[in-house]
Amino acid sequence: MNTNQLSPAPAGPPPHPASPAPQPVAQPGAAPLSPVLCARGLMKTYGSSSTTTRALDGVDLDIARADSLAVMGPSGCGKTTLLHILAGILTPTAGTVRHDGTDLATLGDRRRTRLRRNDFGFVFQDGQLLPELTALENVILPRMLGGTSRRAATAEAASWLDRLGLAGMHDRRPTQLSGGQAQRVAIARALTGRPSVVFADEPTGALDQATGQSVLQILVDSCRDSGAALVMVTHDAKVAAACRRTVAMRDGRIAQEFVRPAEQPAPAQPLAAQSAEVAR
Ligand SMILES: Nc1ncnc2c1ncn2[C@@H]1O[C@H](COP(=O)(O)OP(=O)(O)O)[C@@H](O)[C@H]1O
Ligand SMILES: [Mg+2]
């Protein structure tokens, strides 16, 4: 890959970063907005007829825009399989996933790839930033692959990085960032392009607890404020507590669901200020 092609365009007066426009905001605990993902009767079996593992055994789930859902459960209960099926990465053995009413099974590979690229954002445990690219380049790469101009992608990426407390770090490479900073770059990457759903698999699993908690709050708040649904897999109850809803899985099924009661809204605080508070 020619990384030079990804360098930010030399600026004349920088375009005023197209600050992510306000989206419908759901207050914590408030009634969720319209469902963006609907899963019905999801089954997933791995392996051949001699050795089969039933990873999912009849999962129904609705997820609304701007809502946050934690998927909890012991190792091997099917969390990652569920996340990958909801994101169209894996195909279920039976059952359906609808995104804004469209059954993912009716989409060909190209349309499904486009859906993942344009409508979904992903945050993984170790960030998965490309080491040879700067923070900014990591954020703009998926947008440029999706056909956005470098100028537009750069403005949008810079705006998100600044919002997440990373002003002045756009040109750092992942090795020059702390774990928490790298995860915030991964969050910026997931949120550029205005995804309707952000999927996160153990997004704070590689961070110490205080850093993890601060990154987590930024992830939850950013998704809610930009109107994206957040689906987060975690085995940590403290991490799950940041989400409005939690489903507990066991043996490929949803065993329990919790909905956090409405809270008094916290006093408004800009995200950049939150990030600066814990500059880890
Ligand atoms: N590619 C695969 N091939 C065979 N079995 C798999 C595969 N992926 C996951 N499994 C099995 O499916 C079950 C659920 O796995 P997974 O969804 O990764 O659970 P979790 O994320 O909750 O740990 C486990 O028994 C696991 O061993
Ligand atoms: Mg897993």
JSON list of N, CA and C in Angstrom, two decimals, residues 109-139:
[
{"chain": "A", "resi": 109, "resn": "ASP", "atom": "N", "xyz": [-23.09, -10.63, -2.21]},
{"chain": "A", "resi": 109, "resn": "ASP", "atom": "CA", "xyz": [-21.84, -10.33, -1.49]},
{"chain": "A", "resi": 109, "resn": "ASP", "atom": "C", "xyz": [-21.46, -8.87, -1.59]},
{"chain": "A", "resi": 110, "resn": "ARG", "atom": "N", "xyz": [-21.62, -8.28, -2.79]},
{"chain": "A", "resi": 110, "resn": "ARG", "atom": "CA", "xyz": [-21.18, -6.89, -2.97]},
{"chain": "A", "resi": 110, "resn": "ARG", "atom": "C", "xyz": [-22.04, -5.94, -2.14]},
{"chain": "A", "resi": 111, "resn": "ARG", "atom": "N", "xyz": [-23.33, -6.17, -2.15]},
{"chain": "A", "resi": 111, "resn": "ARG", "atom": "CA", "xyz": [-24.21, -5.27, -1.37]},
{"chain": "A", "resi": 111, "resn": "ARG", "atom": "C", "xyz": [-23.99, -5.45, 0.12]},
{"chain": "A", "resi": 112, "resn": "ARG", "atom": "N", "xyz": [-23.68, -6.70, 0.50]},
{"chain": "A", "resi": 112, "resn": "ARG", "atom": "CA", "xyz": [-23.44, -6.92, 1.93]},
{"chain": "A", "resi": 112, "resn": "ARG", "atom": "C", "xyz": [-22.12, -6.27, 2.37]},
{"chain": "A", "resi": 113, "resn": "THR", "atom": "N", "xyz": [-21.12, -6.34, 1.50]},
{"chain": "A", "resi": 113, "resn": "THR", "atom": "CA", "xyz": [-19.85, -5.66, 1.79]},
{"chain": "A", "resi": 113, "resn": "THR", "atom": "C", "xyz": [-20.07, -4.16, 1.89]},
{"chain": "A", "resi": 114, "resn": "ARG", "atom": "N", "xyz": [-20.88, -3.63, 0.97]},
{"chain": "A", "resi": 114, "resn": "ARG", "atom": "CA", "xyz": [-21.15, -2.19, 1.00]},
{"chain": "A", "resi": 114, "resn": "ARG", "atom": "C", "xyz": [-21.89, -1.82, 2.29]},
{"chain": "A", "resi": 115, "resn": "LEU", "atom": "N", "xyz": [-22.83, -2.66, 2.69]},
{"chain": "A", "resi": 115, "resn": "LEU", "atom": "CA", "xyz": [-23.57, -2.40, 3.93]},
{"chain": "A", "resi": 115, "resn": "LEU", "atom": "C", "xyz": [-22.60, -2.34, 5.11]},
{"chain": "A", "resi": 116, "resn": "ARG", "atom": "N", "xyz": [-21.69, -3.33, 5.18]},
{"chain": "A", "resi": 116, "resn": "ARG", "atom": "CA", "xyz": [-20.72, -3.35, 6.29]},
{"chain": "A", "resi": 116, "resn": "ARG", "atom": "C", "xyz": [-19.84, -2.11, 6.26]},
{"chain": "A", "resi": 117, "resn": "ARG", "atom": "N", "xyz": [-19.44, -1.72, 5.06]},
{"chain": "A", "resi": 117, "resn": "ARG", "atom": "CA", "xyz": [-18.51, -0.59, 4.94]},
{"chain": "A", "resi": 117, "resn": "ARG", "atom": "C", "xyz": [-19.21, 0.74, 5.23]},
{"chain": "A", "resi": 118, "resn": "ASN", "atom": "N", "xyz": [-20.44, 0.89, 4.75]},
{"chain": "A", "resi": 118, "resn": "ASN", "atom": "CA", "xyz": [-21.10, 2.20, 4.83]},
{"chain": "A", "resi": 118, "resn": "ASN", "atom": "C", "xyz": [-22.04, 2.36, 6.02]},
{"chain": "A", "resi": 119, "resn": "ASP", "atom": "N", "xyz": [-22.58, 1.28, 6.50]},
{"chain": "A", "resi": 119, "resn": "ASP", "atom": "CA", "xyz": [-23.61, 1.41, 7.54]},
{"chain": "A", "resi": 119, "resn": "ASP", "atom": "C", "xyz": [-23.18, 0.87, 8.90]},
{"chain": "A", "resi": 120, "resn": "PHE", "atom": "N", "xyz": [-22.11, 0.10, 8.92]},
{"chain": "A", "resi": 120, "resn": "PHE", "atom": "CA", "xyz": [-21.69, -0.50, 10.17]},
{"chain": "A", "resi": 120, "resn": "PHE", "atom": "C", "xyz": [-20.29, -0.02, 10.53]},
{"chain": "A", "resi": 121, "resn": "GLY", "atom": "N", "xyz": [-20.05, 0.15, 11.83]},
{"chain": "A", "resi": 121, "resn": "GLY", "atom": "CA", "xyz": [-18.70, 0.44, 12.32]},
{"chain": "A", "resi": 121, "resn": "GLY", "atom": "C", "xyz": [-18.28, -0.67, 13.26]},
{"chain": "A", "resi": 122, "resn": "PHE", "atom": "N", "xyz": [-16.98, -0.90, 13.36]},
{"chain": "A", "resi": 122, "resn": "PHE", "atom": "CA", "xyz": [-16.48, -2.01, 14.17]},
{"chain": "A", "resi": 122, "resn": "PHE", "atom": "C", "xyz": [-15.35, -1.53, 15.08]},
{"chain": "A", "resi": 123, "resn": "VAL", "atom": "N", "xyz": [-15.40, -1.97, 16.34]},
{"chain": "A", "resi": 123, "resn": "VAL", "atom": "CA", "xyz": [-14.30, -1.73, 17.28]},
{"chain": "A", "resi": 123, "resn": "VAL", "atom": "C", "xyz": [-13.95, -3.08, 17.90]},
{"chain": "A", "resi": 124, "resn": "PHE", "atom": "N", "xyz": [-12.69, -3.47, 17.76]},
{"chain": "A", "resi": 124, "resn": "PHE", "atom": "CA", "xyz": [-12.26, -4.76, 18.30]},
{"chain": "A", "resi": 124, "resn": "PHE", "atom": "C", "xyz": [-11.38, -4.56, 19.52]},
{"chain": "A", "resi": 125, "resn": "GLN", "atom": "N", "xyz": [-11.07, -5.68, 20.17]},
{"chain": "A", "resi": 125, "resn": "GLN", "atom": "CA", "xyz": [-10.34, -5.60, 21.43]},
{"chain": "A", "resi": 125, "resn": "GLN", "atom": "C", "xyz": [-9.03, -4.84, 21.31]},
{"chain": "A", "resi": 126, "resn": "ASP", "atom": "N", "xyz": [-8.25, -5.15, 20.28]},
{"chain": "A", "resi": 126, "resn": "ASP", "atom": "CA", "xyz": [-6.92, -4.55, 20.19]},
{"chain": "A", "resi": 126, "resn": "ASP", "atom": "C", "xyz": [-6.88, -3.41, 19.17]},
{"chain": "A", "resi": 127, "resn": "GLY", "atom": "N", "xyz": [-8.04, -2.88, 18.82]},
{"chain": "A", "resi": 127, "resn": "GLY", "atom": "CA", "xyz": [-8.07, -1.73, 17.94]},
{"chain": "A", "resi": 127, "resn": "GLY", "atom": "C", "xyz": [-7.85, -2.06, 16.48]},
{"chain": "A", "resi": 128, "resn": "GLN", "atom": "N", "xyz": [-6.89, -2.95, 16.22]},
{"chain": "A", "resi": 128, "resn": "GLN", "atom": "CA", "xyz": [-6.58, -3.34, 14.85]},
{"chain": "A", "resi": 128, "resn": "GLN", "atom": "C", "xyz": [-6.32, -2.13, 13.96]},
{"chain": "A", "resi": 129, "resn": "LEU", "atom": "N", "xyz": [-5.49, -1.21, 14.46]},
{"chain": "A", "resi": 129, "resn": "LEU", "atom": "CA", "xyz": [-5.05, -0.11, 13.60]},
{"chain": "A", "resi": 129, "resn": "LEU", "atom": "C", "xyz": [-3.90, -0.62, 12.73]},
{"chain": "A", "resi": 130, "resn": "LEU", "atom": "N", "xyz": [-3.78, -0.05, 11.54]},
{"chain": "A", "resi": 130, "resn": "LEU", "atom": "CA", "xyz": [-2.67, -0.43, 10.67]},
{"chain": "A", "resi": 130, "resn": "LEU", "atom": "C", "xyz": [-1.42, 0.31, 11.13]},
{"chain": "A", "resi": 131, "resn": "PRO", "atom": "N", "xyz": [-0.36, -0.42, 11.50]},
{"chain": "A", "resi": 131, "resn": "PRO", "atom": "CA", "xyz": [0.78, 0.22, 12.17]},
{"chain": "A", "resi": 131, "resn": "PRO", "atom": "C", "xyz": [1.54, 1.20, 11.29]},
{"chain": "A", "resi": 132, "resn": "GLU", "atom": "N", "xyz": [1.49, 1.01, 9.96]},
{"chain": "A", "resi": 132, "resn": "GLU", "atom": "CA", "xyz": [2.29, 1.90, 9.10]},
{"chain": "A", "resi": 132, "resn": "GLU", "atom": "C", "xyz": [1.57, 3.20, 8.77]},
{"chain": "A", "resi": 133, "resn": "LEU", "atom": "N", "xyz": [0.31, 3.32, 9.21]},
{"chain": "A", "resi": 133, "resn": "LEU", "atom": "CA", "xyz": [-0.46, 4.54, 8.92]},
{"chain": "A", "resi": 133, "resn": "LEU", "atom": "C", "xyz": [-0.58, 5.41, 10.17]},
{"chain": "A", "resi": 134, "resn": "THR", "atom": "N", "xyz": [-0.74, 6.71, 9.96]},
{"chain": "A", "resi": 134, "resn": "THR", "atom": "CA", "xyz": [-0.97, 7.61, 11.09]},
{"chain": "A", "resi": 134, "resn": "THR", "atom": "C", "xyz": [-2.41, 7.41, 11.60]},
{"chain": "A", "resi": 135, "resn": "ALA", "atom": "N", "xyz": [-2.68, 8.05, 12.74]},
{"chain": "A", "resi": 135, "resn": "ALA", "atom": "CA", "xyz": [-4.03, 7.98, 13.31]},
{"chain": "A", "resi": 135, "resn": "ALA", "atom": "C", "xyz": [-5.06, 8.46, 12.28]},
{"chain": "A", "resi": 136, "resn": "LEU", "atom": "N", "xyz": [-4.77, 9.62, 11.69]},
{"chain": "A", "resi": 136, "resn": "LEU", "atom": "CA", "xyz": [-5.71, 10.19, 10.72]},
{"chain": "A", "resi": 136, "resn": "LEU", "atom": "C", "xyz": [-5.89, 9.25, 9.53]},
{"chain": "A", "resi": 137, "resn": "GLU", "atom": "N", "xyz": [-4.78, 8.72, 9.03]},
{"chain": "A", "resi": 137, "resn": "GLU", "atom": "CA", "xyz": [-4.88, 7.82, 7.86]},
{"chain": "A", "resi": 137, "resn": "GLU", "atom": "C", "xyz": [-5.67, 6.57, 8.19]},
{"chain": "A", "resi": 138, "resn": "ASN", "atom": "N", "xyz": [-5.50, 6.06, 9.41]},
{"chain": "A", "resi": 138, "resn": "ASN", "atom": "CA", "xyz": [-6.28, 4.89, 9.82]},
{"chain": "A", "resi": 138, "resn": "ASN", "atom": "C", "xyz": [-7.78, 5.19, 9.77]},
{"chain": "A", "resi": 139, "resn": "VAL", "atom": "N", "xyz": [-8.13, 6.41, 10.14]},
{"chain": "A", "resi": 139, "resn": "VAL", "atom": "CA", "xyz": [-9.56, 6.75, 10.18]},
{"chain": "A", "resi": 139, "resn": "VAL", "atom": "C", "xyz": [-10.12, 6.99, 8.78]}
]
